[in-house]
XYZ file of C-alpha atoms in Angstrom:
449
model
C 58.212 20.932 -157.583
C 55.267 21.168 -155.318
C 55.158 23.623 -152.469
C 54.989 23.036 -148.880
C 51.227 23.243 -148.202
C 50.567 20.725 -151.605
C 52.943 17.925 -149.940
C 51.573 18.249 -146.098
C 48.485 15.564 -146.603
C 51.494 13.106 -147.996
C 53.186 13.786 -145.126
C 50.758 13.465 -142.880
C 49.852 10.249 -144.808
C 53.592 8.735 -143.899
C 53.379 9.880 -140.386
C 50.217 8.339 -139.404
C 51.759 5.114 -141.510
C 55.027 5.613 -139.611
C 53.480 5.608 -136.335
C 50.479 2.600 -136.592
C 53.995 0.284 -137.749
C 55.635 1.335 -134.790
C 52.963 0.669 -131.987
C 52.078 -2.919 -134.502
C 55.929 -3.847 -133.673
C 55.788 -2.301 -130.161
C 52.868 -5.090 -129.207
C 54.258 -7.740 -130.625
C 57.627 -7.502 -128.726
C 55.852 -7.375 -125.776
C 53.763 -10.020 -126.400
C 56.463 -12.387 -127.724
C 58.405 -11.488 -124.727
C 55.207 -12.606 -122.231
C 54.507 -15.864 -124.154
C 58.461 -16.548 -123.785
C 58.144 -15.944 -119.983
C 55.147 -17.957 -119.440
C 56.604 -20.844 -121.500
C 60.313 -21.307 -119.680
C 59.522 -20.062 -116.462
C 55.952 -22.391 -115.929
C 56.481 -25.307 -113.832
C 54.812 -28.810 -115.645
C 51.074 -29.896 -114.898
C 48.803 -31.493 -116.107
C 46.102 -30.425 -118.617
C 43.778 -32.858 -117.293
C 40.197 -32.189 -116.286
C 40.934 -32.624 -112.633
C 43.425 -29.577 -112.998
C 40.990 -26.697 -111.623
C 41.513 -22.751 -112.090
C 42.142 -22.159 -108.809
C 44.920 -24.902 -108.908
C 46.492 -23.247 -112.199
C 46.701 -19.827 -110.299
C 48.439 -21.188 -107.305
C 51.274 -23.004 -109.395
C 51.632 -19.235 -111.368
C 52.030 -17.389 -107.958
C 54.553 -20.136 -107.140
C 56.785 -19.768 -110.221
C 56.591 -15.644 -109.745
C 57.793 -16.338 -106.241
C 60.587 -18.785 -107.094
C 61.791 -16.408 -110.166
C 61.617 -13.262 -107.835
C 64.186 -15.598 -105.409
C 66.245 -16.556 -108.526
C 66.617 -12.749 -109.758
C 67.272 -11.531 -106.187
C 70.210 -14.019 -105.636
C 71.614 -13.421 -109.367
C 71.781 -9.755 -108.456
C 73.453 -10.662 -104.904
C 75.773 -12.762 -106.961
C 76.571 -10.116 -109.554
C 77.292 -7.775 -106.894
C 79.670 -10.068 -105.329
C 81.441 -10.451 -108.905
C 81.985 -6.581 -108.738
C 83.994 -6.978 -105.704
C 86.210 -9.462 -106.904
C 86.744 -7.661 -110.171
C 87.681 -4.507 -108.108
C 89.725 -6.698 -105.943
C 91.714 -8.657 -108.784
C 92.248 -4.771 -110.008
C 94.026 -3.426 -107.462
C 96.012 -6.792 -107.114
C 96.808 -6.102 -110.455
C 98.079 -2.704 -110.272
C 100.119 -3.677 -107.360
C 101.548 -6.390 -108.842
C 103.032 -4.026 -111.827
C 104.244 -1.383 -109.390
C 106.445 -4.349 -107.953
C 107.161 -5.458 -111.676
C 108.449 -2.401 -112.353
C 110.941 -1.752 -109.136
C 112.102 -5.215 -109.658
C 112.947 -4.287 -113.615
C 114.663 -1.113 -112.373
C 116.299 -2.787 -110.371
C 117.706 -5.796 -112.488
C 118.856 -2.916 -114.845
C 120.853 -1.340 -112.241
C 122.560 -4.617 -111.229
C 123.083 -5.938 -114.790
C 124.993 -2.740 -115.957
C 128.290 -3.975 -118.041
C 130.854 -3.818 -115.290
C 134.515 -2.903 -117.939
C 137.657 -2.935 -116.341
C 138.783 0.656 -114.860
C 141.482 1.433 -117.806
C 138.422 0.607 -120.633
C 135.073 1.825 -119.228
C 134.380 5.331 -119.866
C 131.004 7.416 -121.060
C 130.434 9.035 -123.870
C 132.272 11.775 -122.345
C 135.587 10.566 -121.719
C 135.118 10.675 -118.383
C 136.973 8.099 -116.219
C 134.354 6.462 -113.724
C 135.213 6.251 -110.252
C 137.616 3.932 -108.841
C 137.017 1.365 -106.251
C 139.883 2.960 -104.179
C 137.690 5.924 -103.682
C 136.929 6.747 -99.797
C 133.977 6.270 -97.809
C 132.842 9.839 -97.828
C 134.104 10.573 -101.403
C 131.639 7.946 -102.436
C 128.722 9.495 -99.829
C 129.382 13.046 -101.366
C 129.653 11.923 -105.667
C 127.649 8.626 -105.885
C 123.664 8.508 -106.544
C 121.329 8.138 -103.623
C 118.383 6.154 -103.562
C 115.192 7.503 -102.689
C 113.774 6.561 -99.768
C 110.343 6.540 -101.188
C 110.809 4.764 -104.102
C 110.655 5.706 -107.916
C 109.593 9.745 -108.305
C 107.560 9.923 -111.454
C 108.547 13.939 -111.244
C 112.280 13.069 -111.821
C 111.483 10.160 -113.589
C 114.206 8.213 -111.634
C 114.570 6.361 -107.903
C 117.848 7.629 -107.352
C 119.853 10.740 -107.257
C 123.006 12.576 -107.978
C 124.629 14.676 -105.889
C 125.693 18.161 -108.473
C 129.186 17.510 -108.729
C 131.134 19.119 -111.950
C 131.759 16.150 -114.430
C 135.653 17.517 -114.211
C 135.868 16.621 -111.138
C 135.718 12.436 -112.023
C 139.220 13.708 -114.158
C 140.794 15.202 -110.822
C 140.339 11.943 -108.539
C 142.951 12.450 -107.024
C 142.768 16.443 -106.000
C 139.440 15.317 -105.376
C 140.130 12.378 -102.643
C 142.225 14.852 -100.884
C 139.581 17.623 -100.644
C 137.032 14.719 -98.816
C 139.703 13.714 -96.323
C 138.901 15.485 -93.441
C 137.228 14.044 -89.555
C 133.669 14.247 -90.094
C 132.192 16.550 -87.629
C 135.183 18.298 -86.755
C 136.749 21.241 -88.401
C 137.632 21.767 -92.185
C 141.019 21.777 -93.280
C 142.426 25.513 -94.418
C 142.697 24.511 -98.062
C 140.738 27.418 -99.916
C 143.422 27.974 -102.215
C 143.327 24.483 -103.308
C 139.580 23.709 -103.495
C 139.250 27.436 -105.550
C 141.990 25.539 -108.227
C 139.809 22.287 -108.492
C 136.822 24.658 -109.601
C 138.761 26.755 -111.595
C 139.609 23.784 -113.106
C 136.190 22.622 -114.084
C 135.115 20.676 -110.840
C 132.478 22.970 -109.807
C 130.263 23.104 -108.175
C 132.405 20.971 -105.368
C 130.646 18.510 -104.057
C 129.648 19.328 -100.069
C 131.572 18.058 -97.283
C 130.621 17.583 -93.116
C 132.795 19.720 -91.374
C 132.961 22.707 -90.071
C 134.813 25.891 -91.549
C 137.375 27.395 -89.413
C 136.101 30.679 -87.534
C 137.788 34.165 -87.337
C 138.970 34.925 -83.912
C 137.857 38.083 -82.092
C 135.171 38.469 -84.843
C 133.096 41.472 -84.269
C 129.767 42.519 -85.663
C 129.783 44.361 -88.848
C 129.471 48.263 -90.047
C 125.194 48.800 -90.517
C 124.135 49.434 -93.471
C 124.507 52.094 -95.191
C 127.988 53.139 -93.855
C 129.505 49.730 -94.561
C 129.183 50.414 -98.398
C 132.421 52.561 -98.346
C 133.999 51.344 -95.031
C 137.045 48.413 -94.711
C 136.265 46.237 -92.269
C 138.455 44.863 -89.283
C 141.116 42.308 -89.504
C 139.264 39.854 -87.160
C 136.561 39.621 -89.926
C 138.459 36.891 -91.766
C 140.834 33.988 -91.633
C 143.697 34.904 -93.280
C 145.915 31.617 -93.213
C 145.483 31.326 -97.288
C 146.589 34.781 -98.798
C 149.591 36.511 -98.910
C 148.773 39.839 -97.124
C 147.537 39.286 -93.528
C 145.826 42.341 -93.167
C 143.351 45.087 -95.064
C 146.237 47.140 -95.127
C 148.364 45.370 -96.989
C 145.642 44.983 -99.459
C 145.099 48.308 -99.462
C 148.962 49.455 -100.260
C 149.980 46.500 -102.439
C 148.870 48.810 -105.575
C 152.203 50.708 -104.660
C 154.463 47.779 -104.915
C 155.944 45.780 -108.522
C 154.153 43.272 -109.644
C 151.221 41.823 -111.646
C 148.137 41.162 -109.324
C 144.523 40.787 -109.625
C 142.465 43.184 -109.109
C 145.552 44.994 -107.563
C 144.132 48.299 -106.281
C 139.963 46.786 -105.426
C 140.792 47.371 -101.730
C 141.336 50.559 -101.948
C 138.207 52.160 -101.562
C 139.293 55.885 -101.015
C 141.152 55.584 -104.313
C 140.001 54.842 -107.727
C 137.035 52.633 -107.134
C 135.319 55.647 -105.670
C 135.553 57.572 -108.738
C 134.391 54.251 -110.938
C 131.153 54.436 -113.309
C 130.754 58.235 -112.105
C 131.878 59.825 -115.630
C 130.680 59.133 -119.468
C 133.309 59.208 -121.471
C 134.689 57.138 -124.048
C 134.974 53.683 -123.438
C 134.129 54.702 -119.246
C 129.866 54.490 -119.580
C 128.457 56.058 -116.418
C 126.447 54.482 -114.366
C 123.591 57.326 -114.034
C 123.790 57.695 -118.518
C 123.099 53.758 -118.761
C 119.941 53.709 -116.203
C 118.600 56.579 -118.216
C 118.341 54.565 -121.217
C 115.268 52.511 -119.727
C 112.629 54.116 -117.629
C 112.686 55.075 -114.173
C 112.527 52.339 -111.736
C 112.664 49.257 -114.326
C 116.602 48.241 -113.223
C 115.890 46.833 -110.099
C 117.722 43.301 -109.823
C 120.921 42.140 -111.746
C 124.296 40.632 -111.762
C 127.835 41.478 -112.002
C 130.100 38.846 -113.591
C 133.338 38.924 -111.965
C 132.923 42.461 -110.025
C 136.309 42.037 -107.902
C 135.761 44.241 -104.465
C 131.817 44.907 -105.114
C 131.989 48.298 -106.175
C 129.588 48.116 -108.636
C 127.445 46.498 -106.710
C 127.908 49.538 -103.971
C 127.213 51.931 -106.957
C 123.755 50.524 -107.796
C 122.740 49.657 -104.192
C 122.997 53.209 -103.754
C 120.317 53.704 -106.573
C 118.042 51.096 -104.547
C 119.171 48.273 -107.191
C 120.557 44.854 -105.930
C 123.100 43.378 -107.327
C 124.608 40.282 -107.162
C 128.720 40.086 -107.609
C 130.371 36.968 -108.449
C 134.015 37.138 -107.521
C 137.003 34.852 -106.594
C 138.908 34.814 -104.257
C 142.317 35.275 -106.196
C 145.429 35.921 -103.585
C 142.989 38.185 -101.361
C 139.474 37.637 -99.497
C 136.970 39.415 -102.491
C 134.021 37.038 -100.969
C 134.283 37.997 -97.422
C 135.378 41.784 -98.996
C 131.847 42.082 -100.327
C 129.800 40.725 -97.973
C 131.373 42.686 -95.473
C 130.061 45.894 -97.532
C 126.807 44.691 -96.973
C 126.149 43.314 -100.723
C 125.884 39.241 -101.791
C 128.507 37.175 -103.431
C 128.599 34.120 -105.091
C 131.759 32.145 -105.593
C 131.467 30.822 -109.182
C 133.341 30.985 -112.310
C 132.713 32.274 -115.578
C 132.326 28.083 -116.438
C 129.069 27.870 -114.624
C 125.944 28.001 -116.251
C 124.561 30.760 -113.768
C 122.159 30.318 -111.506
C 119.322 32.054 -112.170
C 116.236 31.103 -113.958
C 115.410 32.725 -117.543
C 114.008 35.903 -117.759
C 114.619 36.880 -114.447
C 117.515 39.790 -114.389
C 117.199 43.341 -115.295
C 120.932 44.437 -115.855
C 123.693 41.842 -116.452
C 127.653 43.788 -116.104
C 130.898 42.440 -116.997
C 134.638 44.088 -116.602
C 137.673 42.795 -117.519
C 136.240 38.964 -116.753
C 135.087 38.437 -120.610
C 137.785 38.698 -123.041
C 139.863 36.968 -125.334
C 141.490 34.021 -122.559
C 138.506 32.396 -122.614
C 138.083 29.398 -125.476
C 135.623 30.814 -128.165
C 133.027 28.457 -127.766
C 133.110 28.530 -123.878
C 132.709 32.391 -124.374
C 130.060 31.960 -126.709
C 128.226 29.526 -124.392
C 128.603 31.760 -121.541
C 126.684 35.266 -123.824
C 123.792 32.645 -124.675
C 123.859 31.898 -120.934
C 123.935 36.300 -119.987
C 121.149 36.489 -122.786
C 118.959 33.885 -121.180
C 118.717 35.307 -117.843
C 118.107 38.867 -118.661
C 114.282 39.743 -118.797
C 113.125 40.543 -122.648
C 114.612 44.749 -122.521
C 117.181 43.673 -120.053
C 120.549 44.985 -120.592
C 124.342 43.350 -121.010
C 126.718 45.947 -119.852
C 130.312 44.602 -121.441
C 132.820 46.654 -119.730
C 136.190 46.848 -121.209
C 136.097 43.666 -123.164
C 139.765 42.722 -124.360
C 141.040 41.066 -127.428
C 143.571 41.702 -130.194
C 143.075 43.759 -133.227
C 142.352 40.917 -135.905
C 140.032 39.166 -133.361
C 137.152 41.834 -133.271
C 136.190 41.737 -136.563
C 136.884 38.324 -137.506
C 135.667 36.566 -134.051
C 133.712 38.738 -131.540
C 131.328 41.146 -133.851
C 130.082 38.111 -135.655
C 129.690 36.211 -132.497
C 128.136 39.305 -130.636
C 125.621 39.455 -133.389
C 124.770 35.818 -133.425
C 123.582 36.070 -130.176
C 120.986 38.673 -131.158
C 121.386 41.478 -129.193
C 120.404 45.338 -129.774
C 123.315 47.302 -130.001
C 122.211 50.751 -127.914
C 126.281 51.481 -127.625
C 129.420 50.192 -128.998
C 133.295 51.721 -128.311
C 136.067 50.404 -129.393
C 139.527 51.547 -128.102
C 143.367 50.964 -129.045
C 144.625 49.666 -125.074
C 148.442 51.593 -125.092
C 149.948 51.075 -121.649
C 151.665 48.041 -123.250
C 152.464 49.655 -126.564
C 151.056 50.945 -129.395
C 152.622 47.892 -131.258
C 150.828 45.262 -129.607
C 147.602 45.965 -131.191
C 145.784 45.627 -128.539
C 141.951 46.786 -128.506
C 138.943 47.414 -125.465
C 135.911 47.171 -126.752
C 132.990 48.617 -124.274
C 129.462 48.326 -125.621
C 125.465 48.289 -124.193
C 123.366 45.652 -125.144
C 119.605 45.422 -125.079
C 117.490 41.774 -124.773
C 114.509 42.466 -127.551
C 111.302 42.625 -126.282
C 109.711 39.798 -128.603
């Protein structure tokens, strides 16, 4: 093969070549294009001898003139075209918005209407009856928007949160809406805490007003409210059996099986609680020191009765969030009167806090073995979610029965993936040694990845 300087005449050969072609085919597309013009766009004459120059340039000027008027109203026309086509477009766009409203709502209308006894969802869910009240239908049935289809929710209508339990409960449920709108609430805690308890949560909202304490005073400041009861006038006590704090306080001296039986007491054992490491007991002070300084800062506790936990770490500059009932005594009002925040939910609700969020999750007592497997199992996925990645579950005194711990709750503790930073398990005696009976107390850590 030749080198570079041997083939440059050749390719200077082809280039000139190249470029003479192109100019050649350059002129005669112009000149083509000229004779074209000057044949269509001429106006007739004659080639007689009486035809003089200076008559041949005046009818060329003409024709220039009349195509200039031609192109300038072909333009104004083509402009004008734009317009409509812009026009017709928006028309058009309209026109399918409508088409689409109209479609949604056809759908809506058109839905197979069963009788009550055979129409039900997937679910098994009875739908509501026609008999169902005014405000019953205000407070469970969708709403549409007033401005139209939201392509964020992907809908034109809404539904007010209402537990899918609560369509089994109609009639529970007809009674808790029957009240004079505007006016005051009826005094039936007792029985809107079993409707949630029994799945219809959250409740849907009513328009009334809740009755108010008389005499109510202003609370104990902060800090000294932590450790403090407060008065009688704090609270309606219509629902529970004790009428006062100090009943409460002095109903752990009495017979009986009660929730939570000695939480009121807060000169007795609560203010000795998470103090001491021992055993299945994890202190408080031993637990924070297994993450560094300052990284527990927000968290919740899952059924934390009187808010003494929550006291505990609010001491420690941590907040805490307590979710309680309000089983035979006032634990909602208890707490907030201590200057901490409940939330009255039950274990069954997916909890309300976006993923990732929480630093410290605690449970006593609440979790154990009552609970349906796969609703408990539901509800760890739900604790693992909303703890941060190094977050930790605190499960405080979980309870079950001897044969259950290895066959159902290790393998379902380690399913969930958690790190294991402690784990105590303990034989539970004050029943007898022959029921078998086991607490199981243990620290779990989120992984970081």
């Amino acid at each position: 093969m030749g080198s570079e300087a041997d083939n440059y005449p050749r390719k200077q050969f082809f280039h000139n070549n190249n470029l003479y072609f192109m100019l050649k085919m350059l002129f005669l597309l112009i000149f083509t294009n000229l004779v074209t013009i000057f044949i269509f766009s001429s106006l007739p004459f004659s080639l007689s001898s009486s035809n003089t120059p200076h008559t041949h340039l005046f009818l060329h000027q003409e024709t220039i003139s009349h195509l200039l008027q031609e192109l300038n109203s072909t333009k104004s026309k083509l402009f004008d075209s734009y317009s409509l086509i812009a026009d017709l477009h928006h028309k058009i766009n309209t026109t399918n918005f409508l088409v689409r409203d109209l479609v949604i709502g056809i759908t809506h209308e058109r839905k197979p209407s069963l009788p009550v006894d055979e129409e039900a969802d997937v679910f098994g869910i009875p739908p509501p009856t026609a008999s169902l009240s005014d405000e019953l239908k205000l407070a469970i049935l969708p709403h549409k928007l007033p401005l139209g289809y939201s392509p964020r929710m992907a809908s034109d209508e809404i539904y007010p949160p209402v537990g899918a339990a609560c369509l089994r409960f109609q009639k529970e449920l007809a009674q808790y809406m029957t009240y004079d709108i505007g006016g005051e609430c009826p005094m039936d805690d007792v029985f809107a805490q079993k409707l949630l308890l029994k799945g219809c949560e959250p409740l849907p909202r009513r328009r009334c007003h809740p009755k108010s304490p008389i005499g109510y005073v202003e609370p104990t400041p902060f800090p000294d409210s932590l450790w403090a009861t407060p008065p009688d006038t704090s609270i309606i006590w219509d629902t529970y059996t004790c009428k006062s704090y100090q009943c409460l306080i002095d109903r752990k001296n009495f017979p009986g099986t009660v929730d939570c039986k000695d939480c009121f007491d807060l000169q007795g054992r609560e203010k000795r609680r998470w103090l001491y490491d021992r055993g299945l007991d994890y202190g408080l002070d031993q637990v924070l020191q297994t993450k560094p300084v300052g990284s527990i800062r927000i968290g919740l506790d899952i059924g934390g009765g009187s808010g003494t936990f929550a006291a505990r770490m609010r001491e420690r500059n941590i907040t805490i969030i307590t979710s309680s009932m309000n089983l035979d005594g006032p634990f909602n009002s208890f707490i907030a009167s201590r200057g901490l925040i409940p939330i009255h939910v039950s274990i069954s609700q997916r909890l309300p806090f976006f993923e990732n969020t929480l630093d410290i999750v605690h449970s006593m007592h609440i979790l154990s073995n009552w609970i349906p497997d796969a609703m408990l199992e539901f509800a760890l996925y739900d604790i693992y979610r909303v703890l941060r990645p190094g977050g930790l579950f605190w499960l405080d005194h979980f309870f079950c029965q001897g044969p259950q711990l290895n066959q159902t709750y290790a393998p379902m503790f380690d399913r969930i993936g958690f790190t294991k930073l402690r784990w105590n398990v303990g034989k539970k005696v004050d029943r007898g040694v022959d029921k078998n009976e086991w607490y199981l107390s243990a620290l779990l850590e989120k992984p970081m990845t």
